[in-house]
Structure formats: C-alpha cells, structure tokens
Short mmCIF file of C-alpha atoms in Angstrom, two decimals:
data_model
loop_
_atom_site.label_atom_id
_atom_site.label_comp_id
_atom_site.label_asym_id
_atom_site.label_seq_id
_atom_site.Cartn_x
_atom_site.Cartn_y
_atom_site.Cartn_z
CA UNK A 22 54.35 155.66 93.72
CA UNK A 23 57.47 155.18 91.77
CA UNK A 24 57.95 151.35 90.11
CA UNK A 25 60.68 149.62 88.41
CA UNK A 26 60.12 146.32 86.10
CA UNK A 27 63.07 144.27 84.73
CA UNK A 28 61.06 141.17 82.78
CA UNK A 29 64.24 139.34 82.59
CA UNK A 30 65.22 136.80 85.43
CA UNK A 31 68.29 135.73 83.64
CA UNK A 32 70.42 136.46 80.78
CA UNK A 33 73.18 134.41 79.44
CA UNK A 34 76.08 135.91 76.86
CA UNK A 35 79.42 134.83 75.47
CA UNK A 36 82.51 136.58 76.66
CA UNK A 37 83.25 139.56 74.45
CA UNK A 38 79.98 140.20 73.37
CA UNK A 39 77.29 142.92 73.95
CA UNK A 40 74.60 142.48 76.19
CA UNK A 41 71.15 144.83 76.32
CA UNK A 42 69.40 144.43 80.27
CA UNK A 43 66.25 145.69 80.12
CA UNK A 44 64.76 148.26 82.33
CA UNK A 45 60.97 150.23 82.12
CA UNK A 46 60.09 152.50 85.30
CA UNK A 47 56.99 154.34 86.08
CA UNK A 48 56.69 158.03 87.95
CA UNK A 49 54.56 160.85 87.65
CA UNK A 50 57.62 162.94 88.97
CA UNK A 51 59.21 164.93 86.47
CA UNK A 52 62.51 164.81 88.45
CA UNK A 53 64.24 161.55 88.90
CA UNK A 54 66.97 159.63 88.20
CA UNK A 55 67.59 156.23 87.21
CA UNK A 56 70.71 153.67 88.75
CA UNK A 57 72.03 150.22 87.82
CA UNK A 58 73.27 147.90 90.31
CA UNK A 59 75.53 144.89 90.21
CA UNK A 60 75.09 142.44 92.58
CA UNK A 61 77.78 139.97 92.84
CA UNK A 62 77.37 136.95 94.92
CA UNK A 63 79.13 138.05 98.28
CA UNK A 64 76.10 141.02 98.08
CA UNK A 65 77.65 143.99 97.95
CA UNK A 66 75.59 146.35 95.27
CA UNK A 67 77.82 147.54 93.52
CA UNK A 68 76.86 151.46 91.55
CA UNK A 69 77.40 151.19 87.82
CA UNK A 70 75.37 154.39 86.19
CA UNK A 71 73.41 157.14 86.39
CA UNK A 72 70.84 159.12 84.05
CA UNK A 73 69.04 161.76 85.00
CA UNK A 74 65.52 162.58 83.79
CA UNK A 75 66.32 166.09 82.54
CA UNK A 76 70.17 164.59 80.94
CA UNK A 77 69.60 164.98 76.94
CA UNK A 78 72.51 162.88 76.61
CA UNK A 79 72.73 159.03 77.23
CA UNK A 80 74.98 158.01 79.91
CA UNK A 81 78.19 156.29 79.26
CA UNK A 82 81.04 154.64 81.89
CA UNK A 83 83.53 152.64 80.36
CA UNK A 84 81.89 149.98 79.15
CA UNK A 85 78.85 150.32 80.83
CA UNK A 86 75.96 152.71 78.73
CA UNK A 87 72.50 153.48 79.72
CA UNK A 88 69.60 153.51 76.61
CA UNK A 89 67.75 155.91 78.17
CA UNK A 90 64.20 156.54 76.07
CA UNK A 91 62.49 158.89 78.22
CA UNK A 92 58.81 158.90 76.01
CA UNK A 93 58.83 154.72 76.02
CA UNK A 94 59.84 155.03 80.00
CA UNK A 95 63.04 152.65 79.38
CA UNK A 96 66.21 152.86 80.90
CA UNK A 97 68.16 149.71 79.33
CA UNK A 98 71.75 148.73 80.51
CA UNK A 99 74.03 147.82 77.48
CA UNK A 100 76.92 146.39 78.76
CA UNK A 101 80.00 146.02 75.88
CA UNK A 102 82.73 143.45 75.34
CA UNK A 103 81.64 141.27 78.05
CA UNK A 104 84.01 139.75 80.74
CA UNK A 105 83.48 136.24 83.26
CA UNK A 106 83.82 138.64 85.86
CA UNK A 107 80.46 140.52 84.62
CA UNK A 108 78.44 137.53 86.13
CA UNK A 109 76.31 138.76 88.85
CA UNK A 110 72.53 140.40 89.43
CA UNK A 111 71.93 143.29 88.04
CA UNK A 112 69.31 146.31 89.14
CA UNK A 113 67.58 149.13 88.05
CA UNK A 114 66.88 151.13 90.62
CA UNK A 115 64.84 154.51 90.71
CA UNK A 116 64.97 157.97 93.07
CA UNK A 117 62.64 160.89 92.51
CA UNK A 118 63.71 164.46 93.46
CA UNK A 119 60.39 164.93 95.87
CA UNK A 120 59.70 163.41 99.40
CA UNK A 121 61.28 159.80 100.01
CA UNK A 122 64.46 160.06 98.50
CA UNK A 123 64.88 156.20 98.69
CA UNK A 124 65.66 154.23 95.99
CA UNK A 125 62.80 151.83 94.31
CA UNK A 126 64.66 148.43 92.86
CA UNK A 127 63.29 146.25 90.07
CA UNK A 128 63.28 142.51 90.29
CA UNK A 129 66.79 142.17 88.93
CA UNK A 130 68.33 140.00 85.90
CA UNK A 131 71.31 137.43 86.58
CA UNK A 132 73.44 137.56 83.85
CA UNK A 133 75.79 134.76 83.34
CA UNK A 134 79.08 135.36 80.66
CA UNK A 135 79.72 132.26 79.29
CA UNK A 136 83.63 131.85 78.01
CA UNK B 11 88.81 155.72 102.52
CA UNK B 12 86.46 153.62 103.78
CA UNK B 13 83.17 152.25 102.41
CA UNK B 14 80.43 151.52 104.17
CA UNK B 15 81.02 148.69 106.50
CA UNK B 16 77.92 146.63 108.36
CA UNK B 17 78.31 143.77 111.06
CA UNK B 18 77.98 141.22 111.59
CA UNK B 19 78.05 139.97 108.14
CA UNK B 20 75.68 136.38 109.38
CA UNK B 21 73.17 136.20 111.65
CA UNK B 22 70.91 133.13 113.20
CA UNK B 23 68.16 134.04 115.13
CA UNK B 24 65.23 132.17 116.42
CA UNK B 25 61.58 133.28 116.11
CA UNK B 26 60.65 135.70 118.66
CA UNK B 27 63.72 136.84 119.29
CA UNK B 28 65.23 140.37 118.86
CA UNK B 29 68.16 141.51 116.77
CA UNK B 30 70.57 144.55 116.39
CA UNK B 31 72.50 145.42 113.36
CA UNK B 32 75.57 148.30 112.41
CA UNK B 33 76.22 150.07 110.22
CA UNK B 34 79.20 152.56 109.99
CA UNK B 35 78.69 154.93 106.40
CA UNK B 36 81.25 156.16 103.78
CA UNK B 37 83.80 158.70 105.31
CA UNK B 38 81.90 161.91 104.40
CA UNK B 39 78.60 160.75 104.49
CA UNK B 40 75.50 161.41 106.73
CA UNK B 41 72.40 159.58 105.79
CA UNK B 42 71.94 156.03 106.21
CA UNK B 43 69.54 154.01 104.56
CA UNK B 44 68.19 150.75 105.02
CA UNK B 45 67.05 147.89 102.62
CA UNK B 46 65.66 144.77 103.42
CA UNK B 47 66.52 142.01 100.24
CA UNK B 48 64.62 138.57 100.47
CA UNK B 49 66.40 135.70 98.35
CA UNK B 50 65.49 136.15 94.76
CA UNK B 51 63.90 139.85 95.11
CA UNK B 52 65.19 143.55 94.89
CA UNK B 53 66.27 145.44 98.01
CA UNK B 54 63.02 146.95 99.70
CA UNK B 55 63.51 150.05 101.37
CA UNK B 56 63.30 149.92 105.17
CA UNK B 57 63.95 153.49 106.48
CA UNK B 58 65.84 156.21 106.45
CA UNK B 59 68.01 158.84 108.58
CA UNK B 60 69.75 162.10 109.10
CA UNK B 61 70.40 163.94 111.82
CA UNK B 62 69.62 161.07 114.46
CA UNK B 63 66.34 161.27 113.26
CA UNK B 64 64.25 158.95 111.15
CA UNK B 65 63.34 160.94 108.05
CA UNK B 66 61.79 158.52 105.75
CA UNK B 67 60.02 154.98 106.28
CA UNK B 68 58.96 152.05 103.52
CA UNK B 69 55.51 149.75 104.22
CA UNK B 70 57.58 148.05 107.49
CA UNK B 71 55.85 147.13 110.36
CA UNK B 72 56.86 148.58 114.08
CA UNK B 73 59.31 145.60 114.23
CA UNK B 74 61.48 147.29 112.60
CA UNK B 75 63.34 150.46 114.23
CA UNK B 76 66.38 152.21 114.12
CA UNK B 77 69.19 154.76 115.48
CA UNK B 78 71.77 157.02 114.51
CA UNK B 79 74.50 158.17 116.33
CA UNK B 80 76.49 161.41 116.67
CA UNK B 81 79.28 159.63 114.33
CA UNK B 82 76.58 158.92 111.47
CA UNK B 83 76.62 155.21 112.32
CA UNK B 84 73.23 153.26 112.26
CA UNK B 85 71.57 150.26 114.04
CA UNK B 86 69.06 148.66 113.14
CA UNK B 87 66.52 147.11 115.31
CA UNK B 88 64.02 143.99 114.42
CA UNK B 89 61.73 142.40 117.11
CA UNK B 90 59.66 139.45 117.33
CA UNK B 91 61.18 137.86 114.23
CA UNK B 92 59.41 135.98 112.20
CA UNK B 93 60.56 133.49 109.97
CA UNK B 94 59.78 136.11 106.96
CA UNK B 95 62.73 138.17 108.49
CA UNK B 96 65.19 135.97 106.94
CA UNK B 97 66.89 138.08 104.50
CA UNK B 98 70.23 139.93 103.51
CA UNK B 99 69.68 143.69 104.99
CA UNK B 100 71.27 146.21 103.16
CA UNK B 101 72.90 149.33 104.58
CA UNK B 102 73.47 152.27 102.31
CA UNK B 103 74.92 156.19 103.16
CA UNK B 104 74.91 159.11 101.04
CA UNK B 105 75.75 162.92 101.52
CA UNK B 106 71.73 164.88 102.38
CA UNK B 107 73.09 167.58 100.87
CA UNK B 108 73.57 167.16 97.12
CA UNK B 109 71.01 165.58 94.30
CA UNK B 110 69.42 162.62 93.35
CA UNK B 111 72.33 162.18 90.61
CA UNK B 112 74.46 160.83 94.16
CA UNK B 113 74.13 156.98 94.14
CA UNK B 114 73.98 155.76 97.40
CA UNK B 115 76.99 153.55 98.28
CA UNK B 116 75.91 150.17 99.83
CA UNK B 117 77.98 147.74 102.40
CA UNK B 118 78.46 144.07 101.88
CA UNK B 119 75.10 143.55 103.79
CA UNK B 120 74.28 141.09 107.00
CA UNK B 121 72.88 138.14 106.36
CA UNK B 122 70.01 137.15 108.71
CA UNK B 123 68.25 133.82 108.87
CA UNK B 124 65.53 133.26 111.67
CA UNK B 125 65.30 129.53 112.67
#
C-alpha cells in the first residue's frame, strides 16, 4: 500500500518570498511518480508538478520546483517569489506504475501569502 | 478544449436517499476516476473506469457504483446515504494509454451534503 504524509496543516508566508511544503511518501514499488495539487477554494485541483521515481533530475515549472530526495523518501514543493493568488491547499499525491493506477493524496497544507 | 466538467456542482440529499452524479472528461481522454474528499481531508479514491467497465475500486462500500458511457462520460451512483456521504466528490480523466508521468486532470467537483 502506497502512503503520502504532509505534517503541515498550514503554512503562512509573505508575498515574494520562498516557501518549502513538505512531502514524505512510502511504496515498495520501484516505479512511481509523485504530483502536487493546488486546491483553491472553489475545489478544482489544480496539477502543478511531476517527478518521476527513475527522473535523476529535480523537477522544475516556472516557479514551482519539486526537492525530490529519493533515499530520505521526500518529495518537497518549493514554491518561489510567492504571490496572494498562491493561497489555497496544497497536495502531494502519489501513483505507482503496477495495478491501481489511482492516485494516493496526503492530508494537504493550506498555505496562506500574506501581503 | 474542454476540461473536465461534473454536475451538478451542489447537492442536498436526505439520509436514505439515492443520488446520481456526471461527469463529462477532458476532450481526448478515456478513463474516469473518482475521489471522494471529506472537509479537511485529501481526496480518497472511489473507483475507476475504462472501457465501460470498472477497472479499479478504493475501500468503498456497495453504496457506491458507477457507469461509463460510449462518449467516456461517468455517473456516479451513491445509495442509502448516510450522513458520512457529505463531501465534495471529485471527478478526474486521463488518457489509459500513456504513463504514470500523465496527471490526471480533475473538474470543479459536486458538492454533496446529506441532511
């Protein structure tokens, strides 16, 4: 069985700042991959990034990069020069490459950009 | 091109009753997935089809059943609510052939709350 744990309910940050969400999964799979979610509050999740187990390179998109530290089992969202409109839930989510492709969610992290 | 759309977008139900809800997926899509998220929690992962057929299935009770349609479209099925039903259900599509790099693309969700 596949499980993601984000230990922090909410996050606060001021606007133009960095902010590290945190992110440890567990799998005995060798193939997976690993997703962040926003959540805004009309519900919609929202995809943000992707790393793949086997990817020797962290992932990057825009201003969104993924601290992926495959031995420690982390996957930490670092989020750059942040924005008001960044405010929202955030998942990590989890797929592995046999059987139930579904994806496993954590518990989630609200992070709120303060101006 | 359109996202994945889901109606209706809130729901009251009493206890006991039964409920139906749609899901149309991303032009170019043919899996549909389906996430149950109770207020404060992670999506939970309801089920799962492809080819009019339900492929994959999360710890859900009978309750909870499904269809697709020629068209890829989805409807979920919940009976004898309970008052733990109350949640925002998630629909999500994705294409069955490619890899677990594909992030599955989520609609806005319909709210449910059981009276």
């Amino acid at each position: 069985a596949q499980k993601i744990t984000q230990t922090q309910p909410g996050m606060f940050v001021q606007e133009k700042e960095a902010v590290t969400l945190d992110c440890t999964y567990d799998t005995s799979d060798p193939s997976y991959g690993l997703f962040w979610y926003k959540q805004p509050s009309s519900g919609e999740m929202i995809f943000l990034i992707y790393q793949g187990s086997y990817d020797q390179q962290n992932a990057t998109e825009g201003r969104y990069s993924l601290n992926f530290q495959k031995a420690r089992k982390s996957a930490n969202l670092v989020i750059s020069a942040s924005q008001l409109g960044d405010s929202a839930m955030y998942f990590c989510a989890m797929k592995v490459d046999t059987g139930r492709r579904a994806l496993t969610f954590g518990s989630g992290t609200r992070l709120q950009v303060q101006p | 091109d359109a996202g994945v759309t889901q109606s209706p977008t809130h729901l009251i139900k009493t206890r006991g009753q039964q409920v139906t809800l749609r899901c149309s997926p991303k032009s170019g899509h043919d899996t549909v997935s389906w996430y149950q998220q109770a207020l404060g929690q992670g999506p939970q992962f309801i089920f799962q089809y492809y080819e009019e057929e339900e492929r994959q299935r999360g710890n859900f009770p009978d309750r909870f059943s499904g269809h697709q349609f020629p068209n890829y479209s989805s409807e979920l099925n919940v009976n004898a609510l309970l008052l733990g039903d109350s949640a925002l259900y998630l629909c999500a599509s994705s294409l069955s052939l490619t890899g677990i790099h594909q992030p599955q693309h989520f609609g806005d969700g319909t709210r449910l709350s059981i009276l």
